[in-house]
Structure formats: structure tokens, C-alpha cells
Amino acid sequence: MPHLVILYTPDLDRPVSQGGSDMTALCRALAGTMRQQVDEVGRPVFPTGGIRVLAYPAAHHAVADDGEAQPAGGVAPDYGFAYLNLRMGRGRSAAAHQAVGQALSAVAQAHFAPLLPLRPIGVTLQIDEGPEVFDARHSSLHPLFNKPAQG
């Protein structure tokens, strides 16, 4: 953990020139931002080997009024939506939660900013923290990033 999952309307998979978004670029930018986060004493908020950012287009969706309020003779609005949910284990301070939330929100806002004037898009970021009722982990990723420094 931490895992940041993005669920979005599939219209956002279109090319940028057609009102879509580069979701891979968003995932990488968010992961980079997560790696940069430090707590009040300068320690990383998240272990690099635990960072996961995954994006999934929704197979089925309805957003807002689903185009029912379209203008007379007009084309139904093309509503887009992205829901970003960061799930992290317990133990981080409220200040770290706020700093991480603000940093991730700024990345998401900057990513979608070029589209917002062109079409209606909603973007929500939510952060959830334990308590877990069961937590099992098995990974060969963490050892890649927990090597002692060579000096």
C-alpha cells in the first residue's frame, strides 16, 4: 500500500485531440508525486516499492442527467468523470494526509485543465485510511528499493 485507483468514463480514453486524456501520463505523474511526498521530519510518506497507480475505464456508466437536459435540437452533452481513490495504511499524520491530498489534487487538476473549458468533466479525489480487517502481502518489489546505500 498505498494504492491509487482511478475509475473513469471510457470517453477519456479518446485521443487528446478528441477531448480525451492520456491516462498513462496521469498515472505516472501521480506516482511521481507520491514518491516525492515527505512527512514533517523529511521521511518519505510512502515506500517506493508499495506505490501503485492503476486506472480503469468503467464498462458501464451514467453521469449527471446522462444528457437528458440537452438543448433543443442539440447534441447530448459528453460528460466525463474521473474518480481517484487513494487507499493507504494507518499511521500517517493529518498534516501528511492534507499535503498528499493537495499535491495529488494539483496534479489531477493540471492534467485535466486543458479539457475543462472544452467539455464537462468531473474529477474527484478521495483518500481513505485503514483500519484493515485483514491485510496479507507478498511482494518481491520492496527489496528492490530497500537496499543499503553504497558508500
PDB file of C-alpha atoms in Angstrom:
ATOM      1  CA  MET A   1       0.000   0.000   0.000  1.00  0.00           C
ATOM      2  CA  PRO A   2      -0.507   2.931  -0.979  1.00  0.00           C
ATOM      3  CA  HIS A   3      -2.743   2.210  -3.920  1.00  0.00           C
ATOM      4  CA  LEU A   4      -4.265   4.962  -6.026  1.00  0.00           C
ATOM      5  CA  VAL A   5      -7.065   3.634  -8.219  1.00  0.00           C
ATOM      6  CA  ILE A   6      -8.622   5.758 -10.933  1.00  0.00           C
ATOM      7  CA  LEU A   7     -12.041   4.817 -12.265  1.00  0.00           C
ATOM      8  CA  TYR A   8     -13.089   6.898 -15.240  1.00  0.00           C
ATOM      9  CA  THR A   9     -15.602   7.180 -18.059  1.00  0.00           C
ATOM     10  CA  PRO A  10     -14.228   5.481 -21.176  1.00  0.00           C
ATOM     11  CA  ASP A  11     -14.611   8.630 -23.284  1.00  0.00           C
ATOM     12  CA  LEU A  12     -11.479   9.880 -21.545  1.00  0.00           C
ATOM     13  CA  ASP A  13      -9.512   7.182 -23.413  1.00  0.00           C
ATOM     14  CA  ARG A  14     -10.008   9.041 -26.677  1.00  0.00           C
ATOM     15  CA  PRO A  15      -7.034  10.943 -28.100  1.00  0.00           C
ATOM     16  CA  VAL A  16      -6.430  14.317 -26.501  1.00  0.00           C
ATOM     17  CA  SER A  17      -7.346  16.000 -29.811  1.00  0.00           C
ATOM     18  CA  GLN A  18     -10.820  14.417 -29.487  1.00  0.00           C
ATOM     19  CA  GLY A  19     -11.477  15.514 -25.897  1.00  0.00           C
ATOM     20  CA  GLY A  20      -9.743  12.563 -24.262  1.00  0.00           C
ATOM     21  CA  SER A  21      -6.839  12.257 -21.901  1.00  0.00           C
ATOM     22  CA  ASP A  22      -3.510  10.433 -21.681  1.00  0.00           C
ATOM     23  CA  MET A  23      -4.343   8.291 -18.656  1.00  0.00           C
ATOM     24  CA  THR A  24      -0.904   6.633 -18.642  1.00  0.00           C
ATOM     25  CA  ALA A  25       0.701  10.060 -18.325  1.00  0.00           C
ATOM     26  CA  LEU A  26      -1.675  10.862 -15.452  1.00  0.00           C
ATOM     27  CA  CYS A  27      -0.789   7.589 -13.678  1.00  0.00           C
ATOM     28  CA  ARG A  28       2.923   8.274 -13.997  1.00  0.00           C
ATOM     29  CA  ALA A  29       2.594  11.874 -12.847  1.00  0.00           C
ATOM     30  CA  LEU A  30       0.581  10.804  -9.792  1.00  0.00           C
ATOM     31  CA  ALA A  31       3.076   8.038  -8.934  1.00  0.00           C
ATOM     32  CA  GLY A  32       5.935  10.535  -9.229  1.00  0.00           C
ATOM     33  CA  THR A  33       4.113  12.918  -6.920  1.00  0.00           C
ATOM     34  CA  MET A  34       3.561  10.123  -4.401  1.00  0.00           C
ATOM     35  CA  ARG A  35       7.295   9.315  -4.459  1.00  0.00           C
ATOM     36  CA  GLN A  36       8.114  12.980  -3.724  1.00  0.00           C
ATOM     37  CA  GLN A  37       5.934  13.272  -0.613  1.00  0.00           C
ATOM     38  CA  VAL A  38       7.751  13.628   2.707  1.00  0.00           C
ATOM     39  CA  ASP A  39       6.367  13.957   6.221  1.00  0.00           C
ATOM     40  CA  GLU A  40       7.044  16.672   8.788  1.00  0.00           C
ATOM     41  CA  VAL A  41      10.517  15.315   9.557  1.00  0.00           C
ATOM     42  CA  GLY A  42      11.512  14.723   5.943  1.00  0.00           C
ATOM     43  CA  ARG A  43      10.857  10.971   5.715  1.00  0.00           C
ATOM     44  CA  PRO A  44       9.098   9.572   2.647  1.00  0.00           C
ATOM     45  CA  VAL A  45       5.356   9.281   3.236  1.00  0.00           C
ATOM     46  CA  PHE A  46       5.150   6.189   1.005  1.00  0.00           C
ATOM     47  CA  PRO A  47       7.626   3.371   0.378  1.00  0.00           C
ATOM     48  CA  THR A  48       8.567   3.434  -3.306  1.00  0.00           C
ATOM     49  CA  GLY A  49       8.012  -0.317  -3.657  1.00  0.00           C
ATOM     50  CA  GLY A  50       4.449  -0.004  -2.385  1.00  0.00           C
ATOM     51  CA  ILE A  51       3.250   2.735  -4.729  1.00  0.00           C
ATOM     52  CA  ARG A  52       0.613   1.567  -7.212  1.00  0.00           C
ATOM     53  CA  VAL A  53      -1.395   3.785  -9.539  1.00  0.00           C
ATOM     54  CA  LEU A  54      -3.961   1.903 -11.618  1.00  0.00           C
ATOM     55  CA  ALA A  55      -6.575   3.333 -13.985  1.00  0.00           C
ATOM     56  CA  TYR A  56      -9.681   1.547 -15.250  1.00  0.00           C
ATOM     57  CA  PRO A  57     -12.341   2.754 -17.687  1.00  0.00           C
ATOM     58  CA  ALA A  58     -15.850   1.969 -16.444  1.00  0.00           C
ATOM     59  CA  ALA A  59     -17.534  -0.647 -18.629  1.00  0.00           C
ATOM     60  CA  HIS A  60     -20.912   0.979 -17.947  1.00  0.00           C
ATOM     61  CA  HIS A  61     -21.688   4.452 -16.699  1.00  0.00           C
ATOM     62  CA  ALA A  62     -24.214   7.260 -16.374  1.00  0.00           C
ATOM     63  CA  VAL A  63     -23.063  10.738 -15.380  1.00  0.00           C
ATOM     64  CA  ALA A  64     -25.281  13.550 -14.092  1.00  0.00           C
ATOM     65  CA  ASP A  65     -28.507  13.685 -16.136  1.00  0.00           C
ATOM     66  CA  ASP A  66     -26.940  11.469 -18.825  1.00  0.00           C
ATOM     67  CA  GLY A  67     -27.683  14.117 -21.446  1.00  0.00           C
ATOM     68  CA  GLU A  68     -31.436  14.390 -20.796  1.00  0.00           C
ATOM     69  CA  ALA A  69     -31.280  18.163 -20.454  1.00  0.00           C
ATOM     70  CA  GLN A  70     -29.685  18.694 -23.849  1.00  0.00           C
ATOM     71  CA  PRO A  71     -30.561  21.904 -25.697  1.00  0.00           C
ATOM     72  CA  ALA A  72     -33.408  21.688 -28.233  1.00  0.00           C
ATOM     73  CA  GLY A  73     -32.008  20.278 -31.449  1.00  0.00           C
ATOM     74  CA  GLY A  74     -28.613  19.921 -29.812  1.00  0.00           C
ATOM     75  CA  VAL A  75     -26.337  17.011 -29.280  1.00  0.00           C
ATOM     76  CA  ALA A  76     -26.331  15.257 -25.919  1.00  0.00           C
ATOM     77  CA  PRO A  77     -23.510  16.535 -23.698  1.00  0.00           C
ATOM     78  CA  ASP A  78     -20.419  14.378 -23.490  1.00  0.00           C
ATOM     79  CA  TYR A  79     -19.956  14.140 -19.727  1.00  0.00           C
ATOM     80  CA  GLY A  80     -16.654  12.790 -18.472  1.00  0.00           C
ATOM     81  CA  PHE A  81     -15.736  11.756 -14.955  1.00  0.00           C
ATOM     82  CA  ALA A  82     -12.655  10.511 -13.124  1.00  0.00           C
ATOM     83  CA  TYR A  83     -12.715   9.191  -9.555  1.00  0.00           C
ATOM     84  CA  LEU A  84      -9.325   8.922  -7.878  1.00  0.00           C
ATOM     85  CA  ASN A  85      -9.230   6.927  -4.660  1.00  0.00           C
ATOM     86  CA  LEU A  86      -6.014   6.676  -2.648  1.00  0.00           C
ATOM     87  CA  ARG A  87      -6.067   3.892  -0.080  1.00  0.00           C
ATOM     88  CA  MET A  88      -3.252   3.910   2.463  1.00  0.00           C
ATOM     89  CA  GLY A  89      -2.410   2.107   5.661  1.00  0.00           C
ATOM     90  CA  ARG A  90      -2.742   3.784   9.037  1.00  0.00           C
ATOM     91  CA  GLY A  91      -0.008   5.718  10.773  1.00  0.00           C
ATOM     92  CA  ARG A  92       0.450   8.924   8.802  1.00  0.00           C
ATOM     93  CA  SER A  93      -0.307  12.309  10.328  1.00  0.00           C
ATOM     94  CA  ALA A  94      -3.250  14.525   9.429  1.00  0.00           C
ATOM     95  CA  ALA A  95      -0.730  17.023   8.038  1.00  0.00           C
ATOM     96  CA  ALA A  96       0.683  14.308   5.736  1.00  0.00           C
ATOM     97  CA  HIS A  97      -2.841  13.402   4.608  1.00  0.00           C
ATOM     98  CA  GLN A  98      -3.545  17.028   3.717  1.00  0.00           C
ATOM     99  CA  ALA A  99      -0.224  17.575   1.952  1.00  0.00           C
ATOM    100  CA  VAL A 100      -0.592  14.383  -0.089  1.00  0.00           C
ATOM    101  CA  GLY A 101      -4.194  15.235  -0.974  1.00  0.00           C
ATOM    102  CA  GLN A 102      -3.293  18.744  -2.080  1.00  0.00           C
ATOM    103  CA  ALA A 103      -0.327  17.531  -4.141  1.00  0.00           C
ATOM    104  CA  LEU A 104      -2.305  14.784  -5.895  1.00  0.00           C
ATOM    105  CA  SER A 105      -5.256  17.108  -6.462  1.00  0.00           C
ATOM    106  CA  ALA A 106      -2.953  19.688  -8.067  1.00  0.00           C
ATOM    107  CA  VAL A 107      -1.578  17.038 -10.456  1.00  0.00           C
ATOM    108  CA  ALA A 108      -5.074  15.847 -11.411  1.00  0.00           C
ATOM    109  CA  GLN A 109      -6.325  19.418 -11.881  1.00  0.00           C
ATOM    110  CA  ALA A 110      -3.360  20.316 -14.068  1.00  0.00           C
ATOM    111  CA  HIS A 111      -3.815  17.138 -16.118  1.00  0.00           C
ATOM    112  CA  PHE A 112      -7.488  17.773 -16.862  1.00  0.00           C
ATOM    113  CA  ALA A 113      -7.252  21.603 -17.079  1.00  0.00           C
ATOM    114  CA  PRO A 114      -6.980  21.710 -20.902  1.00  0.00           C
ATOM    115  CA  LEU A 115     -10.211  19.687 -21.232  1.00  0.00           C
ATOM    116  CA  LEU A 116     -12.382  21.531 -18.713  1.00  0.00           C
ATOM    117  CA  PRO A 117     -13.147  24.530 -20.959  1.00  0.00           C
ATOM    118  CA  LEU A 118     -13.974  22.191 -23.865  1.00  0.00           C
ATOM    119  CA  ARG A 119     -16.380  19.745 -22.218  1.00  0.00           C
ATOM    120  CA  PRO A 120     -18.000  18.933 -18.867  1.00  0.00           C
ATOM    121  CA  ILE A 121     -15.729  16.746 -16.754  1.00  0.00           C
ATOM    122  CA  GLY A 122     -15.930  15.969 -13.052  1.00  0.00           C
ATOM    123  CA  VAL A 123     -12.831  14.951 -11.110  1.00  0.00           C
ATOM    124  CA  THR A 124     -12.976  13.642  -7.533  1.00  0.00           C
ATOM    125  CA  LEU A 125     -10.042  12.675  -5.313  1.00  0.00           C
ATOM    126  CA  GLN A 126     -10.706  10.788  -2.095  1.00  0.00           C
ATOM    127  CA  ILE A 127      -8.194   9.432   0.411  1.00  0.00           C
ATOM    128  CA  ASP A 128      -9.091   6.509   2.659  1.00  0.00           C
ATOM    129  CA  GLU A 129      -7.054   5.108   5.516  1.00  0.00           C
ATOM    130  CA  GLY A 130      -7.404   1.753   7.402  1.00  0.00           C
ATOM    131  CA  PRO A 131      -8.403   0.095   9.658  1.00  0.00           C
ATOM    132  CA  GLU A 132      -7.991  -3.077   7.714  1.00  0.00           C
ATOM    133  CA  VAL A 133      -9.802  -6.164   8.921  1.00  0.00           C
ATOM    134  CA  PHE A 134      -7.369  -8.405   7.029  1.00  0.00           C
ATOM    135  CA  ASP A 135      -4.110  -7.491   5.336  1.00  0.00           C
ATOM    136  CA  ALA A 136      -1.870 -10.057   3.639  1.00  0.00           C
ATOM    137  CA  ARG A 137       1.045  -9.036   1.434  1.00  0.00           C
ATOM    138  CA  HIS A 138       3.568 -10.888  -0.650  1.00  0.00           C
ATOM    139  CA  SER A 139       5.927  -8.956  -2.887  1.00  0.00           C
ATOM    140  CA  SER A 140       9.363  -9.029  -4.423  1.00  0.00           C
ATOM    141  CA  LEU A 141       9.121  -5.292  -5.231  1.00  0.00           C
ATOM    142  CA  HIS A 142      10.014  -3.778  -1.838  1.00  0.00           C
ATOM    143  CA  PRO A 143      13.500  -5.362  -1.689  1.00  0.00           C
ATOM    144  CA  LEU A 144      14.389  -3.563  -4.919  1.00  0.00           C
ATOM    145  CA  PHE A 145      14.068  -0.221  -3.139  1.00  0.00           C
ATOM    146  CA  ASN A 146      15.252  -1.152   0.372  1.00  0.00           C
ATOM    147  CA  LYS A 147      18.913  -1.820  -0.457  1.00  0.00           C
ATOM    148  CA  PRO A 148      21.508  -0.258   1.832  1.00  0.00           C
ATOM    149  CA  ALA A 149      23.256   2.796   0.417  1.00  0.00           C
ATOM    150  CA  GLN A 150      26.666   2.150  -1.098  1.00  0.00           C
ATOM    151  CA  GLY A 151      29.243   4.443   0.342  1.00  0.00           C
TER     152      GLY A 151
END
